[in-house]
Short mmCIF file of C-alpha atoms in Angstrom, two decimals:
data_model
loop_
_atom_site.label_atom_id
_atom_site.label_comp_id
_atom_site.label_asym_id
_atom_site.label_seq_id
_atom_site.Cartn_x
_atom_site.Cartn_y
_atom_site.Cartn_z
CA GLU A 21 105.52 94.10 88.03
CA LYS A 22 107.75 91.01 86.46
CA GLU A 23 107.80 93.14 83.25
CA LEU A 24 109.01 96.21 84.96
CA GLU A 25 111.50 94.30 86.71
CA LYS A 26 113.11 92.94 83.70
CA ILE A 27 113.19 96.34 82.14
CA PHE A 28 114.95 97.94 85.17
CA ASP A 29 117.39 94.76 85.41
CA ALA A 30 118.27 95.24 81.73
CA LYS A 31 118.90 98.84 82.26
CA LEU A 32 121.21 98.23 85.25
CA ASP A 33 123.11 95.39 83.68
CA ASN A 34 123.82 97.14 80.54
CA GLN A 35 124.50 100.70 81.99
CA ASN A 36 128.41 100.30 81.40
CA ASP A 37 128.10 98.83 78.04
CA PRO A 38 129.12 101.69 75.53
CA SER A 39 127.56 99.67 72.57
CA ASN A 40 124.04 100.46 73.91
CA ASN A 41 124.05 103.94 72.33
CA GLY A 42 121.75 105.65 74.83
CA SER A 43 119.25 102.68 75.27
CA ASN A 44 119.73 103.30 78.91
CA SER A 45 118.20 106.86 78.83
CA VAL A 46 115.00 107.81 80.42
CA PRO A 47 113.25 108.09 77.11
CA ALA A 48 114.32 104.64 76.07
CA ILE A 49 112.99 103.06 79.24
CA GLN A 50 109.76 104.98 78.98
CA ALA A 51 109.27 103.32 75.48
CA GLN A 52 109.83 99.99 76.74
CA LEU A 53 107.48 100.72 79.75
CA LYS A 54 104.86 101.66 77.10
CA ALA A 55 105.49 98.52 74.96
CA SER A 56 105.01 96.26 78.22
CA GLU A 57 102.07 98.01 79.48
CA SER A 58 99.37 96.20 77.64
CA GLN A 59 100.89 92.82 78.62
CA ALA A 60 101.49 93.72 82.19
CA THR A 61 98.52 95.83 83.25
CA GLY A 62 96.21 93.03 83.16
CA GLN A 63 98.34 90.94 85.51
CA ILE A 64 98.91 93.66 87.75
CA GLU A 65 95.32 94.77 87.99
CA SER A 66 94.27 91.12 88.55
CA GLY A 67 96.82 90.91 91.55
CA VAL A 68 95.49 94.04 93.39
CA ALA A 69 93.19 93.55 96.06
CA THR A 70 89.86 95.52 96.20
CA LYS A 71 88.65 94.93 99.80
CA ARG A 72 88.90 97.80 102.10
CA THR A 73 88.28 97.55 105.73
CA GLY A 74 87.52 100.53 108.02
CA GLU A 75 90.91 100.36 109.79
CA ALA A 76 92.71 100.16 106.52
CA VAL A 77 90.86 103.25 105.33
CA GLN A 78 92.08 105.03 108.69
CA ALA A 79 95.56 103.88 108.16
CA GLY A 80 95.61 105.35 104.63
CA GLU A 81 94.29 108.64 106.18
CA ARG A 82 96.92 108.54 108.78
CA LEU A 83 99.53 108.16 106.11
CA MET A 84 98.18 111.00 104.08
CA GLU A 85 98.34 113.20 106.95
CA ALA A 86 101.91 112.35 107.69
CA ILE A 87 102.81 112.93 104.04
CA ASP A 88 101.30 116.41 104.23
CA LEU A 89 103.05 117.00 107.48
CA ALA A 90 106.45 115.50 106.43
CA ASN A 91 106.42 117.68 103.10
CA GLU A 92 105.57 120.88 105.01
CA GLU A 93 108.39 120.44 107.40
CA LEU A 94 110.85 119.60 104.78
CA GLU A 95 109.73 122.74 102.66
CA LYS A 96 110.05 124.78 105.66
CA PHE A 97 113.49 124.00 106.37
CA GLU A 98 114.46 124.02 102.88
CA HIS A 99 113.39 127.56 102.83
CA TYR A 100 115.33 128.15 106.04
CA GLU A 101 118.42 126.94 104.52
CA ARG A 102 118.02 128.97 101.39
CA GLN A 103 117.51 132.16 103.57
CA LEU A 104 120.55 131.43 105.61
CA GLU A 105 122.55 131.03 102.69
CA GLU A 106 121.48 134.49 101.39
CA ALA A 107 122.19 135.90 104.76
CA GLU A 108 125.78 134.45 104.83
CA ALA A 109 126.28 135.67 101.14
CA LYS A 110 125.60 139.31 102.37
CA LEU A 111 128.30 139.30 105.23
CA ASP A 112 131.39 141.21 104.58
CA SER A 113 134.76 139.29 104.26
CA LYS A 114 135.71 140.15 107.86
CA THR A 115 132.77 138.89 109.58
CA LYS A 116 132.89 135.57 107.38
CA GLU A 117 136.55 135.22 108.48
CA GLU A 118 135.77 135.55 112.02
CA ARG A 119 132.94 133.07 111.81
CA LYS A 120 135.32 130.61 110.05
CA VAL A 121 137.96 130.90 112.66
CA LEU A 122 135.43 130.54 115.53
CA LYS A 123 134.10 127.44 113.86
CA ALA A 124 137.67 126.05 113.41
CA SER A 125 138.33 126.50 117.04
CA GLY A 126 135.31 124.30 118.19
CA GLY A 127 133.01 127.47 118.98
CA THR A 128 129.65 128.11 117.65
CA PRO A 129 129.19 131.33 115.83
CA GLU A 130 125.85 133.31 116.69
CA PRO A 131 122.96 132.00 114.24
CA LEU A 132 122.21 134.58 111.57
CA LEU A 133 118.47 133.61 111.49
CA PRO A 134 116.45 132.02 114.12
CA LYS A 135 115.71 128.28 113.30
CA PRO A 136 112.21 127.40 112.73
CA GLN A 137 110.29 125.47 115.51
CA ALA A 138 109.29 121.86 114.42
CA ASN A 139 105.87 120.82 114.62
CA LEU A 140 104.79 119.52 117.90
CA ILE A 141 102.96 116.87 116.22
CA LEU A 142 106.47 115.07 115.34
CA LEU A 143 107.26 114.72 118.98
CA GLY A 144 110.85 115.35 118.28
CA ARG A 145 111.19 113.09 115.18
CA THR A 146 112.55 114.33 111.90
CA PRO A 147 109.94 114.44 108.78
CA ILE A 148 111.46 111.25 107.43
CA GLN A 149 111.52 109.57 111.01
CA HIS A 150 107.60 110.51 111.11
CA ILE A 151 106.97 108.71 107.62
CA VAL A 152 108.75 105.63 108.98
CA TYR A 153 106.88 105.63 112.33
CA THR A 154 103.63 105.99 110.52
CA LEU A 155 104.45 103.04 107.88
CA LEU A 156 105.55 100.79 110.84
CA SER A 157 102.48 101.65 112.88
CA ILE A 158 100.30 100.18 109.84
CA LYS A 159 99.51 96.50 110.32
CA PRO A 160 101.12 94.26 107.70
CA ASN A 161 97.85 92.87 106.54
CA GLU A 162 96.41 96.48 105.97
CA MET A 163 99.39 98.12 104.26
CA GLU A 164 98.21 97.13 100.73
CA GLU A 165 94.83 98.42 101.22
CA ALA A 166 96.34 101.62 102.93
CA LEU A 167 98.62 102.28 99.78
CA MET A 168 95.44 101.61 97.39
CA ILE A 169 93.69 104.59 99.01
CA GLN A 170 96.59 106.99 98.16
CA PRO A 171 95.62 109.34 95.27
CA PHE A 172 98.26 109.49 92.61
CA GLY A 173 99.59 112.96 93.96
CA TYR A 174 100.03 111.58 97.31
CA ALA A 175 101.71 108.46 96.02
CA SER A 176 104.04 110.50 93.91
CA ARG A 177 105.08 112.55 96.96
CA LEU A 178 105.36 109.24 98.98
CA PHE A 179 107.82 107.80 96.39
CA GLN A 180 110.15 110.83 97.16
CA LEU A 181 109.78 110.34 100.79
CA LEU A 182 110.53 106.57 100.39
CA LEU A 183 113.64 107.60 98.43
CA LEU A 184 114.89 109.67 101.33
CA ILE A 185 114.50 106.80 103.68
CA VAL A 186 116.49 104.53 101.36
CA LYS A 187 119.09 106.97 100.88
CA ASP A 188 119.43 107.40 104.59
CA PRO A 189 122.42 105.34 105.83
CA THR A 190 121.17 105.79 109.37
CA GLN A 191 118.10 103.98 108.90
CA GLN A 192 117.62 100.53 110.50
CA HIS A 193 117.39 97.43 108.09
CA MET A 194 113.75 96.98 109.08
CA HIS A 195 112.76 100.44 108.04
CA VAL A 196 114.53 100.08 104.67
CA GLU A 197 112.83 96.81 104.25
CA VAL A 198 109.39 98.57 104.79
CA ALA A 199 110.19 101.44 102.35
CA ILE A 200 111.27 98.93 99.63
CA LYS A 201 107.97 96.83 100.16
CA CYS A 202 105.81 100.07 99.94
CA SER A 203 107.73 101.28 96.82
CA ILE A 204 107.08 98.03 95.10
CA SER A 205 103.29 98.11 96.11
CA LEU A 206 102.79 101.55 94.96
CA LEU A 207 104.46 100.77 91.72
CA ARG A 208 102.13 97.97 91.20
CA ILE A 209 99.00 99.88 92.17
CA HIS A 210 99.57 103.02 90.13
CA PHE A 211 101.36 101.55 87.27
CA LYS A 212 99.22 103.19 84.55
CA GLN A 213 99.66 106.66 85.98
CA ILE A 214 103.37 106.16 86.20
CA VAL A 215 103.68 105.01 82.57
CA ALA A 216 101.48 107.55 81.47
CA THR A 217 103.30 110.47 83.20
CA HIS A 218 107.19 111.03 83.05
CA SER A 219 107.61 112.92 86.27
CA LEU A 220 108.55 110.06 88.37
CA ASN A 221 111.09 108.42 85.92
CA GLU A 222 114.04 109.82 87.49
CA THR A 223 112.91 109.12 90.92
CA LEU A 224 112.06 105.48 90.25
CA LEU A 225 115.52 104.94 88.50
CA GLU A 226 117.33 106.30 91.47
CA LEU A 227 115.05 104.46 94.01
CA ARG A 228 115.68 101.12 91.96
CA SER A 229 119.32 101.47 91.80
CA LEU A 230 119.47 102.44 95.56
CA MET A 231 117.25 99.36 96.51
CA ARG A 232 119.72 97.15 94.84
CA GLU A 233 122.51 98.47 96.75
CA ARG A 234 120.97 98.09 100.05
CA LEU A 235 119.62 94.72 99.32
CA TYR A 236 123.07 93.55 98.23
CA ASP A 237 124.66 95.06 101.29
CA TYR A 238 121.97 93.18 103.74
CA GLN A 239 122.59 89.97 101.60
CA SER A 240 126.30 90.31 102.40
CA LEU A 241 125.59 90.92 105.99
CA ILE A 242 123.39 87.99 106.31
CA GLY A 243 125.95 85.82 104.63
CA THR A 244 128.52 86.91 107.14
CA ASN A 245 126.43 86.31 109.99
CA MET A 246 125.36 82.96 108.74
CA ALA A 247 129.15 82.26 108.48
CA ALA A 248 129.84 83.54 111.89
CA LEU A 249 127.06 81.24 113.43
CA LYS A 250 128.19 78.01 111.73
CA PHE A 251 131.76 78.86 112.91
CA VAL A 252 130.28 79.25 116.44
CA LYS A 253 128.37 75.93 116.21
CA GLN A 254 131.54 74.12 114.97
CA ARG A 255 133.44 75.51 118.08
CA VAL A 256 130.65 74.35 120.41
CA ILE A 257 130.48 70.99 119.04
CA ALA A 258 134.25 70.53 119.04
CA SER A 259 134.26 71.78 122.65
CA THR A 260 131.42 69.40 123.63
CA ALA A 261 133.12 66.43 121.95
CA GLY A 262 136.40 67.24 123.49
CA ASN A 263 134.83 67.21 127.11
CA ILE A 264 133.24 63.83 126.44
#
């Protein structure tokens, strides 16, 4: 994990340096990952727990079901959006203008296609919210084992969903923190497969960049809150001293 951290840090720190001549490209990072695999793999595998409890196995199965459901719902609504775009493209110019004027005046044009019904299992949650809900329902001491149960195919799909969680600005800090922890654990568990395959490189690079941005934002927020608390403390001490 530390070796991978160094590689990504080097990539992000030098991404604006024109003298790198493409060293920040995905193939270059792949070469770095392969070069460090022999040293990092032993440390990674030695640090991964192997004990699996019944509750952890059940948590892992629930997570796999949530991944299947979330992907199914996302694909369903993506297909609906594509059909909607095709239907709008087939409209004549007069109808398009009428719908545009109606939207501008605050009205709601008649839908061209019926919106698909969300799965009742989601209980009104979006697919991403359902993944967050499932992750939060897993006990912290069982999270590592639940992630170990995930086959690489499910882990790859989970990386995509975790990226959407980190991307979503409406997610609470705690939710993003859980997504980041899961990403790091999955990266450690499936390090060999990730190095051997190239399908997740772009996803991991984007996830890495977004993780750093969100963590820097939280660091600034915590610093601001600490400064505010110190100011309030000083005012309280000054007010107490004045009363005495």
